Amino acid sequence: MRSPESSFLEAVESFLRARHDLKPSPANGQRTYEKNLRRIAKTCARIADFTAEFLNDYIEGKLKAGHQTVAHHDGTAAKQLAKWLVKVRILERDPLEEVIIPRQPRHRRQPFIDEQVPGILEAARGSQHSERDVAIIALALACGLRKDELRALQWPADIDLTRQIVWVRDAKSPEYVPFKGF
C-alpha cells in the first residue's frame, strides 16, 4: 500500500494501469490522461506534494504561458487522479476538491458571411481546376459541410441530385443533408 510520501510518478503509473488494464486503448493509441499526468509529474515529486495549492500554481503557470487548453486538460486529469487516490485509500480526502479547472477555450473559426462568398467563388473560378473547385465550394457552402465530410463524399452514391440531398458519412452521426437552392 502506497502512502502520501510515495512517488507521485508511481501513483500515476498505478492509476493508468488500473484505468486501462481492463479496457481497450483509445483509437489513437494514446491512453487517456497519460500525457497530462506525466507532464504534472515533472513538477510534483511526492503524493504529499499533490495539493490544491500545487495544482492552482501549476494551472496558473500554464495560463500565463498561454496554454489554456493544456491547463484545462491537465487540471481535469489531476482531479480524476485525486479522486482515485481517495478511492484506493492512499489519501484520506480529495486534496483538489476546491480547485476550479479553467474552461477549455473555444477557438472556432468564424463562419463565412454572405459578402465573402462571391470572393471565395471568384478565387475558385481562377484556379487551375476551376469548374471542379467552384462545384466543391458551392456544395460545401450549400450543405454546411466540414472539409473531412467533403473529402469523404463518394460520387454518385452519396449525392442524389433528383431529391437534392447529400449523404454525409464523416459527420459525428451520419445524416442526409438537403441542398435545396443549390
PDB file of C-alpha atoms in Angstrom:
ATOM      1  CA  MET A   1       0.000   0.000   0.000  1.00  0.00           C
ATOM      2  CA  ARG A   2       1.354   3.385  -1.001  1.00  0.00           C
ATOM      3  CA  SER A   3       1.444   6.328   1.355  1.00  0.00           C
ATOM      4  CA  PRO A   4       1.371  10.084   0.773  1.00  0.00           C
ATOM      5  CA  GLU A   5       5.169  10.011   0.951  1.00  0.00           C
ATOM      6  CA  SER A   6       5.363   7.674  -2.071  1.00  0.00           C
ATOM      7  CA  SER A   7       6.488   8.814  -5.501  1.00  0.00           C
ATOM      8  CA  PHE A   8       3.884  10.764  -7.435  1.00  0.00           C
ATOM      9  CA  LEU A   9       5.002   9.154 -10.703  1.00  0.00           C
ATOM     10  CA  GLU A  10       4.470   5.665  -9.231  1.00  0.00           C
ATOM     11  CA  ALA A  11       0.934   6.672  -8.237  1.00  0.00           C
ATOM     12  CA  VAL A  12       0.326   7.940 -11.781  1.00  0.00           C
ATOM     13  CA  GLU A  13       1.560   4.615 -13.200  1.00  0.00           C
ATOM     14  CA  SER A  14      -0.765   2.694 -10.870  1.00  0.00           C
ATOM     15  CA  PHE A  15      -3.686   4.930 -11.801  1.00  0.00           C
ATOM     16  CA  LEU A  16      -3.065   4.418 -15.527  1.00  0.00           C
ATOM     17  CA  ARG A  17      -2.771   0.632 -15.102  1.00  0.00           C
ATOM     18  CA  ALA A  18      -5.960   0.486 -13.027  1.00  0.00           C
ATOM     19  CA  ARG A  19      -7.769   2.619 -15.568  1.00  0.00           C
ATOM     20  CA  HIS A  20      -6.613   0.820 -18.713  1.00  0.00           C
ATOM     21  CA  ASP A  21      -5.718  -2.792 -17.992  1.00  0.00           C
ATOM     22  CA  LEU A  22      -9.284  -3.985 -18.442  1.00  0.00           C
ATOM     23  CA  LYS A  23     -10.257  -1.596 -21.231  1.00  0.00           C
ATOM     24  CA  PRO A  24      -9.028  -1.263 -24.806  1.00  0.00           C
ATOM     25  CA  SER A  25      -6.904   1.794 -25.584  1.00  0.00           C
ATOM     26  CA  PRO A  26      -8.499   4.679 -27.468  1.00  0.00           C
ATOM     27  CA  ALA A  27      -8.303   4.582 -31.271  1.00  0.00           C
ATOM     28  CA  ASN A  28      -5.300   6.900 -31.455  1.00  0.00           C
ATOM     29  CA  GLY A  29      -3.301   4.651 -29.117  1.00  0.00           C
ATOM     30  CA  GLN A  30      -2.807   7.391 -26.523  1.00  0.00           C
ATOM     31  CA  ARG A  31      -4.048   6.307 -23.126  1.00  0.00           C
ATOM     32  CA  THR A  32      -6.447   8.794 -21.598  1.00  0.00           C
ATOM     33  CA  TYR A  33      -4.799  11.258 -19.171  1.00  0.00           C
ATOM     34  CA  GLU A  34      -1.335   9.711 -19.606  1.00  0.00           C
ATOM     35  CA  LYS A  35       0.459  12.668 -21.181  1.00  0.00           C
ATOM     36  CA  ASN A  36      -1.358  15.119 -18.907  1.00  0.00           C
ATOM     37  CA  LEU A  37      -0.354  13.346 -15.697  1.00  0.00           C
ATOM     38  CA  ARG A  38       3.226  12.751 -16.855  1.00  0.00           C
ATOM     39  CA  ARG A  39       3.512  16.483 -17.520  1.00  0.00           C
ATOM     40  CA  ILE A  40       2.327  17.200 -13.961  1.00  0.00           C
ATOM     41  CA  ALA A  41       4.684  14.536 -12.559  1.00  0.00           C
ATOM     42  CA  LYS A  42       7.675  16.518 -13.851  1.00  0.00           C
ATOM     43  CA  THR A  43       6.997  19.138 -11.152  1.00  0.00           C
ATOM     44  CA  CYS A  44       5.438  17.019  -8.403  1.00  0.00           C
ATOM     45  CA  ALA A  45       7.761  14.554  -6.648  1.00  0.00           C
ATOM     46  CA  ARG A  46       5.585  13.008  -3.916  1.00  0.00           C
ATOM     47  CA  ILE A  47       1.897  12.332  -3.476  1.00  0.00           C
ATOM     48  CA  ALA A  48       2.031  14.580  -0.389  1.00  0.00           C
ATOM     49  CA  ASP A  49       3.047  17.489  -2.682  1.00  0.00           C
ATOM     50  CA  PHE A  50      -0.110  16.979  -4.762  1.00  0.00           C
ATOM     51  CA  THR A  51      -2.199  19.708  -3.109  1.00  0.00           C
ATOM     52  CA  ALA A  52      -4.739  22.302  -4.169  1.00  0.00           C
ATOM     53  CA  GLU A  53      -2.066  24.980  -3.827  1.00  0.00           C
ATOM     54  CA  PHE A  54       0.302  22.993  -6.067  1.00  0.00           C
ATOM     55  CA  LEU A  55      -2.333  22.446  -8.763  1.00  0.00           C
ATOM     56  CA  ASN A  56      -3.542  26.060  -8.649  1.00  0.00           C
ATOM     57  CA  ASP A  57       0.060  27.267  -9.135  1.00  0.00           C
ATOM     58  CA  TYR A  58       0.580  24.714 -11.926  1.00  0.00           C
ATOM     59  CA  ILE A  59      -2.609  25.804 -13.735  1.00  0.00           C
ATOM     60  CA  GLU A  60      -1.782  29.484 -13.260  1.00  0.00           C
ATOM     61  CA  GLY A  61       1.644  28.887 -14.826  1.00  0.00           C
ATOM     62  CA  LYS A  62       0.070  27.188 -17.846  1.00  0.00           C
ATOM     63  CA  LEU A  63      -2.442  30.012 -18.229  1.00  0.00           C
ATOM     64  CA  LYS A  64       0.274  32.686 -18.018  1.00  0.00           C
ATOM     65  CA  ALA A  65       2.222  30.817 -20.704  1.00  0.00           C
ATOM     66  CA  GLY A  66      -0.865  30.956 -22.936  1.00  0.00           C
ATOM     67  CA  HIS A  67      -1.652  27.242 -22.702  1.00  0.00           C
ATOM     68  CA  GLN A  68      -5.345  27.385 -21.790  1.00  0.00           C
ATOM     69  CA  THR A  69      -6.190  24.011 -23.331  1.00  0.00           C
ATOM     70  CA  VAL A  70      -3.261  22.309 -21.560  1.00  0.00           C
ATOM     71  CA  ALA A  71      -4.330  23.900 -18.252  1.00  0.00           C
ATOM     72  CA  HIS A  72      -7.855  22.571 -18.747  1.00  0.00           C
ATOM     73  CA  HIS A  73      -6.844  19.021 -19.702  1.00  0.00           C
ATOM     74  CA  ASP A  74      -4.066  18.694 -17.113  1.00  0.00           C
ATOM     75  CA  GLY A  75      -6.368  20.024 -14.391  1.00  0.00           C
ATOM     76  CA  THR A  76      -9.117  17.594 -15.366  1.00  0.00           C
ATOM     77  CA  ALA A  77      -6.694  14.663 -15.321  1.00  0.00           C
ATOM     78  CA  ALA A  78      -5.337  15.754 -11.926  1.00  0.00           C
ATOM     79  CA  LYS A  79      -8.847  15.882 -10.450  1.00  0.00           C
ATOM     80  CA  GLN A  80      -9.533  12.332 -11.697  1.00  0.00           C
ATOM     81  CA  LEU A  81      -6.259  11.123 -10.190  1.00  0.00           C
ATOM     82  CA  ALA A  82      -7.102  12.779  -6.841  1.00  0.00           C
ATOM     83  CA  LYS A  83     -10.472  11.006  -6.725  1.00  0.00           C
ATOM     84  CA  TRP A  84      -8.763   7.697  -7.474  1.00  0.00           C
ATOM     85  CA  LEU A  85      -6.164   8.277  -4.729  1.00  0.00           C
ATOM     86  CA  VAL A  86      -9.026   8.621  -2.233  1.00  0.00           C
ATOM     87  CA  LYS A  87     -10.856   5.606  -3.658  1.00  0.00           C
ATOM     88  CA  VAL A  88      -7.836   3.324  -3.224  1.00  0.00           C
ATOM     89  CA  ARG A  89      -7.199   4.812   0.234  1.00  0.00           C
ATOM     90  CA  ILE A  90      -3.808   6.355  -0.482  1.00  0.00           C
ATOM     91  CA  LEU A  91      -5.221   9.705   0.622  1.00  0.00           C
ATOM     92  CA  GLU A  92      -7.913  10.250   3.249  1.00  0.00           C
ATOM     93  CA  ARG A  93      -9.628  13.091   1.411  1.00  0.00           C
ATOM     94  CA  ASP A  94      -9.557  14.685  -2.024  1.00  0.00           C
ATOM     95  CA  PRO A  95      -6.871  17.404  -1.905  1.00  0.00           C
ATOM     96  CA  LEU A  96      -8.192  19.050  -5.083  1.00  0.00           C
ATOM     97  CA  GLU A  97     -11.838  19.274  -4.110  1.00  0.00           C
ATOM     98  CA  GLU A  98     -11.834  23.088  -4.117  1.00  0.00           C
ATOM     99  CA  VAL A  99      -9.715  23.517  -7.252  1.00  0.00           C
ATOM    100  CA  ILE A 100     -11.636  25.060 -10.124  1.00  0.00           C
ATOM    101  CA  ILE A 101     -10.483  23.935 -13.536  1.00  0.00           C
ATOM    102  CA  PRO A 102     -10.470  26.645 -16.219  1.00  0.00           C
ATOM    103  CA  ARG A 103     -12.836  26.130 -19.109  1.00  0.00           C
ATOM    104  CA  GLN A 104     -11.401  24.943 -22.375  1.00  0.00           C
ATOM    105  CA  PRO A 105     -11.072  27.878 -24.774  1.00  0.00           C
ATOM    106  CA  ARG A 106     -13.195  27.924 -27.891  1.00  0.00           C
ATOM    107  CA  HIS A 107     -11.076  28.692 -30.937  1.00  0.00           C
ATOM    108  CA  ARG A 108     -13.688  28.062 -33.567  1.00  0.00           C
ATOM    109  CA  ARG A 109     -13.403  29.663 -36.950  1.00  0.00           C
ATOM    110  CA  GLN A 110     -15.997  32.260 -37.694  1.00  0.00           C
ATOM    111  CA  PRO A 111     -18.446  31.222 -40.429  1.00  0.00           C
ATOM    112  CA  PHE A 112     -18.347  32.958 -43.779  1.00  0.00           C
ATOM    113  CA  ILE A 113     -20.570  35.969 -44.095  1.00  0.00           C
ATOM    114  CA  ASP A 114     -22.651  36.445 -47.236  1.00  0.00           C
ATOM    115  CA  GLU A 115     -20.375  39.196 -48.574  1.00  0.00           C
ATOM    116  CA  GLN A 116     -17.381  36.826 -48.568  1.00  0.00           C
ATOM    117  CA  VAL A 117     -18.975  34.069 -50.670  1.00  0.00           C
ATOM    118  CA  PRO A 118     -18.672  35.810 -54.090  1.00  0.00           C
ATOM    119  CA  GLY A 119     -14.964  36.398 -53.445  1.00  0.00           C
ATOM    120  CA  ILE A 120     -14.442  32.763 -52.499  1.00  0.00           C
ATOM    121  CA  LEU A 121     -16.237  31.568 -55.629  1.00  0.00           C
ATOM    122  CA  GLU A 122     -14.265  34.028 -57.785  1.00  0.00           C
ATOM    123  CA  ALA A 123     -10.998  32.653 -56.374  1.00  0.00           C
ATOM    124  CA  ALA A 124     -12.179  29.128 -57.212  1.00  0.00           C
ATOM    125  CA  ARG A 125     -13.050  30.175 -60.780  1.00  0.00           C
ATOM    126  CA  GLY A 126      -9.489  31.447 -61.214  1.00  0.00           C
ATOM    127  CA  SER A 127      -7.874  28.191 -60.085  1.00  0.00           C
ATOM    128  CA  GLN A 128      -6.358  25.509 -62.315  1.00  0.00           C
ATOM    129  CA  HIS A 129      -9.411  23.222 -61.859  1.00  0.00           C
ATOM    130  CA  SER A 130     -11.999  25.983 -61.843  1.00  0.00           C
ATOM    131  CA  GLU A 131     -15.189  24.037 -62.616  1.00  0.00           C
ATOM    132  CA  ARG A 132     -14.412  21.352 -60.063  1.00  0.00           C
ATOM    133  CA  ASP A 133     -13.346  23.869 -57.411  1.00  0.00           C
ATOM    134  CA  VAL A 134     -16.462  26.010 -57.859  1.00  0.00           C
ATOM    135  CA  ALA A 135     -18.675  22.893 -57.574  1.00  0.00           C
ATOM    136  CA  ILE A 136     -16.875  21.751 -54.424  1.00  0.00           C
ATOM    137  CA  ILE A 137     -17.088  25.145 -52.744  1.00  0.00           C
ATOM    138  CA  ALA A 138     -20.719  25.665 -53.734  1.00  0.00           C
ATOM    139  CA  LEU A 139     -21.661  22.208 -52.413  1.00  0.00           C
ATOM    140  CA  ALA A 140     -19.757  22.755 -49.173  1.00  0.00           C
ATOM    141  CA  LEU A 141     -21.378  26.154 -48.605  1.00  0.00           C
ATOM    142  CA  ALA A 142     -24.865  24.983 -49.587  1.00  0.00           C
ATOM    143  CA  CYS A 143     -24.722  21.980 -47.230  1.00  0.00           C
ATOM    144  CA  GLY A 144     -22.537  23.403 -44.463  1.00  0.00           C
ATOM    145  CA  LEU A 145     -20.027  20.585 -44.893  1.00  0.00           C
ATOM    146  CA  ARG A 146     -16.767  20.343 -42.991  1.00  0.00           C
ATOM    147  CA  LYS A 147     -13.610  19.624 -45.001  1.00  0.00           C
ATOM    148  CA  ASP A 148     -13.405  15.977 -43.857  1.00  0.00           C
ATOM    149  CA  GLU A 149     -17.078  15.455 -44.654  1.00  0.00           C
ATOM    150  CA  LEU A 150     -16.495  16.893 -48.106  1.00  0.00           C
ATOM    151  CA  ARG A 151     -13.462  14.639 -48.667  1.00  0.00           C
ATOM    152  CA  ALA A 152     -15.467  11.558 -47.671  1.00  0.00           C
ATOM    153  CA  LEU A 153     -18.168  12.135 -50.301  1.00  0.00           C
ATOM    154  CA  GLN A 154     -18.433   9.371 -52.881  1.00  0.00           C
ATOM    155  CA  TRP A 155     -19.880  10.021 -56.322  1.00  0.00           C
ATOM    156  CA  PRO A 156     -22.602   9.064 -57.192  1.00  0.00           C
ATOM    157  CA  ALA A 157     -23.522   7.040 -54.087  1.00  0.00           C
ATOM    158  CA  ASP A 158     -23.621   9.997 -51.670  1.00  0.00           C
ATOM    159  CA  ILE A 159     -25.225  12.660 -53.865  1.00  0.00           C
ATOM    160  CA  ASP A 160     -28.839  12.366 -55.001  1.00  0.00           C
ATOM    161  CA  LEU A 161     -29.425  15.224 -57.453  1.00  0.00           C
ATOM    162  CA  THR A 162     -33.087  14.439 -58.083  1.00  0.00           C
ATOM    163  CA  ARG A 163     -34.008  14.584 -54.361  1.00  0.00           C
ATOM    164  CA  GLN A 164     -31.359  17.270 -53.709  1.00  0.00           C
ATOM    165  CA  ILE A 165     -29.728  15.570 -50.726  1.00  0.00           C
ATOM    166  CA  VAL A 166     -26.188  14.608 -49.770  1.00  0.00           C
ATOM    167  CA  TRP A 167     -25.344  11.631 -47.545  1.00  0.00           C
ATOM    168  CA  VAL A 168     -22.706  12.910 -45.115  1.00  0.00           C
ATOM    169  CA  ARG A 169     -20.707   9.901 -43.892  1.00  0.00           C
ATOM    170  CA  ASP A 170     -17.993  11.553 -41.844  1.00  0.00           C
ATOM    171  CA  ALA A 171     -20.348  13.500 -39.586  1.00  0.00           C
ATOM    172  CA  LYS A 172     -20.495  12.664 -35.895  1.00  0.00           C
ATOM    173  CA  SER A 173     -23.697  10.848 -36.718  1.00  0.00           C
ATOM    174  CA  PRO A 174     -24.111  10.141 -40.460  1.00  0.00           C
ATOM    175  CA  GLU A 175     -27.042  12.027 -41.910  1.00  0.00           C
ATOM    176  CA  TYR A 176     -28.764  13.247 -45.042  1.00  0.00           C
ATOM    177  CA  VAL A 177     -28.214  16.948 -45.703  1.00  0.00           C
ATOM    178  CA  PRO A 178     -30.527  18.824 -48.090  1.00  0.00           C
ATOM    179  CA  PHE A 179     -29.056  21.255 -50.580  1.00  0.00           C
ATOM    180  CA  LYS A 180     -32.145  22.935 -51.982  1.00  0.00           C
ATOM    181  CA  GLY A 181     -31.488  26.203 -53.716  1.00  0.00           C
ATOM    182  CA  PHE A 182     -28.095  24.988 -54.881  1.00  0.00           C
TER     183      PHE A 182
END
